[in-house]
Short mmCIF file of C-alpha atoms and ligand atoms in Angstrom, two decimals:
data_model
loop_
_atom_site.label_atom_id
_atom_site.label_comp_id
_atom_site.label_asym_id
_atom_site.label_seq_id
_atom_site.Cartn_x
_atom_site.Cartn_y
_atom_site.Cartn_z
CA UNK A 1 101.51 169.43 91.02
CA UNK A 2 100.52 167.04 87.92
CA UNK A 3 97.63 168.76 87.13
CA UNK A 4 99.18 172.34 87.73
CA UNK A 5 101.80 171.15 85.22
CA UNK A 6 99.26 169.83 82.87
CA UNK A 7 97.26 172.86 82.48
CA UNK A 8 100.42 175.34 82.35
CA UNK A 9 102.00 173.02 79.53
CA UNK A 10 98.48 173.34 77.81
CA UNK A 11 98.72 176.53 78.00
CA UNK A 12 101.99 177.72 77.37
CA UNK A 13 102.13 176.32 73.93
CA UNK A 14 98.49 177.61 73.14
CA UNK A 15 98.96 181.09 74.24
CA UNK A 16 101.34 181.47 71.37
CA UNK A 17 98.58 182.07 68.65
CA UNK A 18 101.90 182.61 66.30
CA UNK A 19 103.49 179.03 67.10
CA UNK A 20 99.77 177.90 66.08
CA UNK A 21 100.00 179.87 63.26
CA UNK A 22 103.47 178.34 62.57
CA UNK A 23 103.01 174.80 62.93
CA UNK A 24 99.94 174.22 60.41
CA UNK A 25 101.58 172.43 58.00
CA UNK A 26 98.65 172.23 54.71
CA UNK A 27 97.51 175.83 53.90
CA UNK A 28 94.55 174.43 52.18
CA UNK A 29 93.43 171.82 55.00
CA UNK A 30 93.91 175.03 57.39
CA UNK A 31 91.70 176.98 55.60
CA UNK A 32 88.67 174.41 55.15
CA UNK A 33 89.02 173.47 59.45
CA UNK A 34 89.11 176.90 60.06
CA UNK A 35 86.02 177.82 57.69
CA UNK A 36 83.84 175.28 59.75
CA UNK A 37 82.19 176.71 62.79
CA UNK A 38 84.10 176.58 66.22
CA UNK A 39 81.44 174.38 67.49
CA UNK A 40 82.30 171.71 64.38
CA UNK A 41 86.09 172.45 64.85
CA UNK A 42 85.54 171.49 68.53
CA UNK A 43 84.19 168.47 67.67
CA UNK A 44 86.62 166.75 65.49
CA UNK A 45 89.35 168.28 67.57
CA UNK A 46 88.46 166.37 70.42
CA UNK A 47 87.88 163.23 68.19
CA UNK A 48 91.53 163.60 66.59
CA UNK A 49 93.40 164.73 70.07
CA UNK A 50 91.39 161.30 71.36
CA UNK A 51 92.93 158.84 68.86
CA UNK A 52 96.43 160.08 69.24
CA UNK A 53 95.84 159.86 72.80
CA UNK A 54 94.16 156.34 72.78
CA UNK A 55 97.24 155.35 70.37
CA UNK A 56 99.95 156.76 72.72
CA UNK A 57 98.02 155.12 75.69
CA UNK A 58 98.15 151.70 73.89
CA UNK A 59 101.71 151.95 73.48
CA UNK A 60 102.56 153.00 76.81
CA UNK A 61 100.18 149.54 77.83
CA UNK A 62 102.26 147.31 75.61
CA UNK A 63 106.07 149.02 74.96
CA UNK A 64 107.72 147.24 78.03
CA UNK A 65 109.93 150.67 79.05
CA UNK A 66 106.93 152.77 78.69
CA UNK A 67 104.57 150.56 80.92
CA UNK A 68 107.05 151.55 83.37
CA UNK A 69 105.81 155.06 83.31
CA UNK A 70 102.15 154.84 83.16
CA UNK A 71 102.30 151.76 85.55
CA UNK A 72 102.23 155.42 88.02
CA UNK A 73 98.97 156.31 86.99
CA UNK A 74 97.79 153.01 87.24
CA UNK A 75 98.65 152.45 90.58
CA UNK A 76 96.17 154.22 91.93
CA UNK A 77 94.50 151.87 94.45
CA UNK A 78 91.48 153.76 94.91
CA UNK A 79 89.49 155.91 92.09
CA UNK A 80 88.54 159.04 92.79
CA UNK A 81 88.91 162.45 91.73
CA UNK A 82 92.54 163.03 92.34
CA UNK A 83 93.79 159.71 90.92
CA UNK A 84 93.48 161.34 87.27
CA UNK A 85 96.77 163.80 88.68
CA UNK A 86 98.70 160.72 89.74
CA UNK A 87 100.89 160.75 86.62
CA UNK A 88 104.66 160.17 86.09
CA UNK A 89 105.84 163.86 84.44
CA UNK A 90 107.48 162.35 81.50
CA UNK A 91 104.39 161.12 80.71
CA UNK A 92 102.74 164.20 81.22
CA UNK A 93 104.73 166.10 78.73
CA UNK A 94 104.74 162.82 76.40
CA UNK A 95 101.19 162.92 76.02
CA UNK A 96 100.21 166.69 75.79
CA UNK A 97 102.76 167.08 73.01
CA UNK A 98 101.18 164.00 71.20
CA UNK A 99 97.93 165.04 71.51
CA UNK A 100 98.31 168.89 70.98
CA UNK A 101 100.51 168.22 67.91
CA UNK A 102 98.10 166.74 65.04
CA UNK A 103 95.70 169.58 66.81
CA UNK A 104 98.25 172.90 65.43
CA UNK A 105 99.20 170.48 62.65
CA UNK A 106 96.20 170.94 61.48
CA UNK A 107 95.56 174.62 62.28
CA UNK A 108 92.26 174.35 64.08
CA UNK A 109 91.70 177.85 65.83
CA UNK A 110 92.58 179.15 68.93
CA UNK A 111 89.43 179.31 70.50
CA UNK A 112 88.38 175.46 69.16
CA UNK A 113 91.78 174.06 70.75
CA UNK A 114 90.98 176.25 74.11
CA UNK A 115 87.91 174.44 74.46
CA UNK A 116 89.31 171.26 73.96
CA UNK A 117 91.98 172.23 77.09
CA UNK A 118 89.24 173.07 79.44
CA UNK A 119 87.44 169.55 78.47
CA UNK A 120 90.17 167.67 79.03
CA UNK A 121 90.75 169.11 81.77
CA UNK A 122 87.33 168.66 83.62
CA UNK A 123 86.85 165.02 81.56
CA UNK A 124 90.19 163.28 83.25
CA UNK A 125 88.88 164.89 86.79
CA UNK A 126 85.34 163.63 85.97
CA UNK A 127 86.40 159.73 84.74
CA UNK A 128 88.42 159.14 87.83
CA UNK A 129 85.78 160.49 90.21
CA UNK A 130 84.27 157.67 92.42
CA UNK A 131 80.46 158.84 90.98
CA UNK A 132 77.75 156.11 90.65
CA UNK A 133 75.61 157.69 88.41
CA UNK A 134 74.28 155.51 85.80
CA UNK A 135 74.16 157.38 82.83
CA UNK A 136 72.50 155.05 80.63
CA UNK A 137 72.97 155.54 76.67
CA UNK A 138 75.38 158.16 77.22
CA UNK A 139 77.82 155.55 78.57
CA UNK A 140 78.14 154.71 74.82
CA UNK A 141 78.96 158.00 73.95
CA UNK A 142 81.19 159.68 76.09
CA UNK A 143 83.82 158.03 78.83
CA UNK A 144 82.30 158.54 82.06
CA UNK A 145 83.75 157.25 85.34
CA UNK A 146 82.42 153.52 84.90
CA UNK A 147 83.69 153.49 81.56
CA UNK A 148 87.45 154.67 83.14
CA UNK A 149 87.17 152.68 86.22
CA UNK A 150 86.87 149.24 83.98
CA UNK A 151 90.33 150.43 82.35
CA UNK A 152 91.73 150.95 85.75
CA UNK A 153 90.03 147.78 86.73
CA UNK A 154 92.81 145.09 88.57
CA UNK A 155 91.01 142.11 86.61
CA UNK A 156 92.49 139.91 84.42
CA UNK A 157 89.87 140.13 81.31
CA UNK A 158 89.73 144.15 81.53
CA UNK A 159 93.47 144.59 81.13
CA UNK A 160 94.51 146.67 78.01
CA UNK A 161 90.87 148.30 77.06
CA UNK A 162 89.18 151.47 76.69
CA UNK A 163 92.33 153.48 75.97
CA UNK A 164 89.71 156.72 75.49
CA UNK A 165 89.47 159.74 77.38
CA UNK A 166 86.99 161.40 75.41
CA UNK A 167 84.93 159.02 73.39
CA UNK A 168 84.08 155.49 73.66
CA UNK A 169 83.91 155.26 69.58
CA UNK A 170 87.56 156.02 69.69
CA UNK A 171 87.79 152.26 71.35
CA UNK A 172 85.14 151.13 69.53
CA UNK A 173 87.47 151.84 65.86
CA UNK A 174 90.40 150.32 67.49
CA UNK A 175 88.69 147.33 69.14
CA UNK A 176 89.56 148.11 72.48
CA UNK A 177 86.04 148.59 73.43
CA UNK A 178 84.86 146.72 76.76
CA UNK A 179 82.35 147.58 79.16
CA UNK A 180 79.77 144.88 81.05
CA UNK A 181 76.11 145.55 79.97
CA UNK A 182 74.93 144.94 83.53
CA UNK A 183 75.20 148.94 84.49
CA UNK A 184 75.30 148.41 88.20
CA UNK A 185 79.01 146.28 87.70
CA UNK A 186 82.07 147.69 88.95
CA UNK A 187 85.16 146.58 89.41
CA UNK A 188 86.07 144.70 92.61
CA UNK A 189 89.87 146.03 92.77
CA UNK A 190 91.92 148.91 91.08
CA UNK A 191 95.53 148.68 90.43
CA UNK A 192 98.54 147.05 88.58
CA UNK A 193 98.20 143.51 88.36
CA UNK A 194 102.25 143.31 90.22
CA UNK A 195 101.29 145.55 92.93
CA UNK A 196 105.28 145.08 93.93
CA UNK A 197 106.82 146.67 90.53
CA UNK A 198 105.11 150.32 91.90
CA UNK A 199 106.92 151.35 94.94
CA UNK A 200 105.03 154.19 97.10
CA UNK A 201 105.80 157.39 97.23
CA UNK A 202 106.47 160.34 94.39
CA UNK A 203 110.20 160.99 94.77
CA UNK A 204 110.14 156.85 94.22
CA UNK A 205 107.06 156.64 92.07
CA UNK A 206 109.05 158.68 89.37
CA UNK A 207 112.63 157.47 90.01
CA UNK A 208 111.34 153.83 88.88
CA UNK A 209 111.13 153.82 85.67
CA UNK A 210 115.03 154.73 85.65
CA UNK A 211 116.10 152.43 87.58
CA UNK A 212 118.03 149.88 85.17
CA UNK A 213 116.89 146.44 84.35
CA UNK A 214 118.72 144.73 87.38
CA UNK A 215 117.53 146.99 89.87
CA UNK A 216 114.16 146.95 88.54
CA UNK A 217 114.27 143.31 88.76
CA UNK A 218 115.55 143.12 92.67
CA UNK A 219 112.59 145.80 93.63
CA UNK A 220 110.03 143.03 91.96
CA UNK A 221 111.84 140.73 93.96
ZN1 LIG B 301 96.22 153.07 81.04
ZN1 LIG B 302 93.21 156.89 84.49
#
């Protein structure tokens, strides 16, 4: 059901070529994006959609109210494939809108912005997937599921790094960057570090976070 809503939100709003159209807010940047080749427009889409993601994600890790949210995601206790869909719906609609914004802000075109949908869309799948593949060099370059796993990692030292979805330079600019050179390391445990504060269950998973201070408090208890 995450995912389903992901995609349709995704592509609801890009459908609309004349919202798009609508929401690029400097003519003249507009023009020079959309003079560059889709490939080029592709690329700095996904680098600009992967900063205001990596900045929203930071906040959600360190705003106190918004923890509550993503704590969802994070309490996964197993990675795989489908843990990238366990995700509270207010973030869901949180974080497409902040990363699709600066993307028709900027008025990259239609088909550059589809391309970045169907990425996303097979990255987040392909991060949480339990696949051991040592990839070398191009762990540098692009998150892969060992770089993911290590931000999903239940260890003390790996808590609040690699915010990225996309690119590991992302975390590299914003000194979040963290990944053990020994290739074969995983992490030993996945989860929040108060397994307690995430009850079980999506009708509960995703009443939590509204559930005042006090009540929140007894449930830790
Ligand atoms: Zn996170
Ligand atoms: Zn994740």
């Amino acid at each position: 059901m995450s995912h389903v809503l992901v995609q349709f939100i995704l592509i609801l709003v890009t459908a609309s070529t004349s919202t798009v159209a609508a929401l690029a807010a400097f003519p003249a940047l507009k023009n020079l994006i959309q003079s560059l080749p889709v490939w080029a427009q592709f690329l700095i889409a996904v680098f600009v959609a992967d900063m205001a993601q990596a900045l929203l994600h930071r906040a959600y890790h360190n705003i106190p109210w918004l923890w509550r949210f993503h704590a969802v995601h994070h309490s996964s206790r197993h990675m795989d494939w489908l843990a990238g869909s366990r995700i509270h719906f207010v973030e869901i609609v949180l974080t497409r809108s902040a990363v699709l914004l600066p993307l028709l802000i900027l008025g990259f075109s239609t088909p550059a912005v589809n391309a970045y949908v169907i990425l996303v869309g097979l990255q987040a799948v392909l991060a949480h997937a339990n696949l051991g593949i040592r990839f070398g060099w191009l762990e540098y370059l692009l998150v892969l599921p060992r770089y993911h796993h290590w931000h999903h990692a239940r260890q003390q030292d790996y808590v609040d790094v690699n915010y990225a979805i996309h690119l590991p330079l992302v975390d590299m600019l914003m000194g979040t960057f963290k990944l053990p050179r020994d290739q074969a390391q995983w992490p030993e445990e996945y989860g929040v570090m108060k397994l307690e504060t995430v009850p079980k269950g999506i009708v509960s998973q995703h009443l939590m976070p509204f559930q005042g201070g006090r009540r929140y408090q007894d449930h830790v208890d």
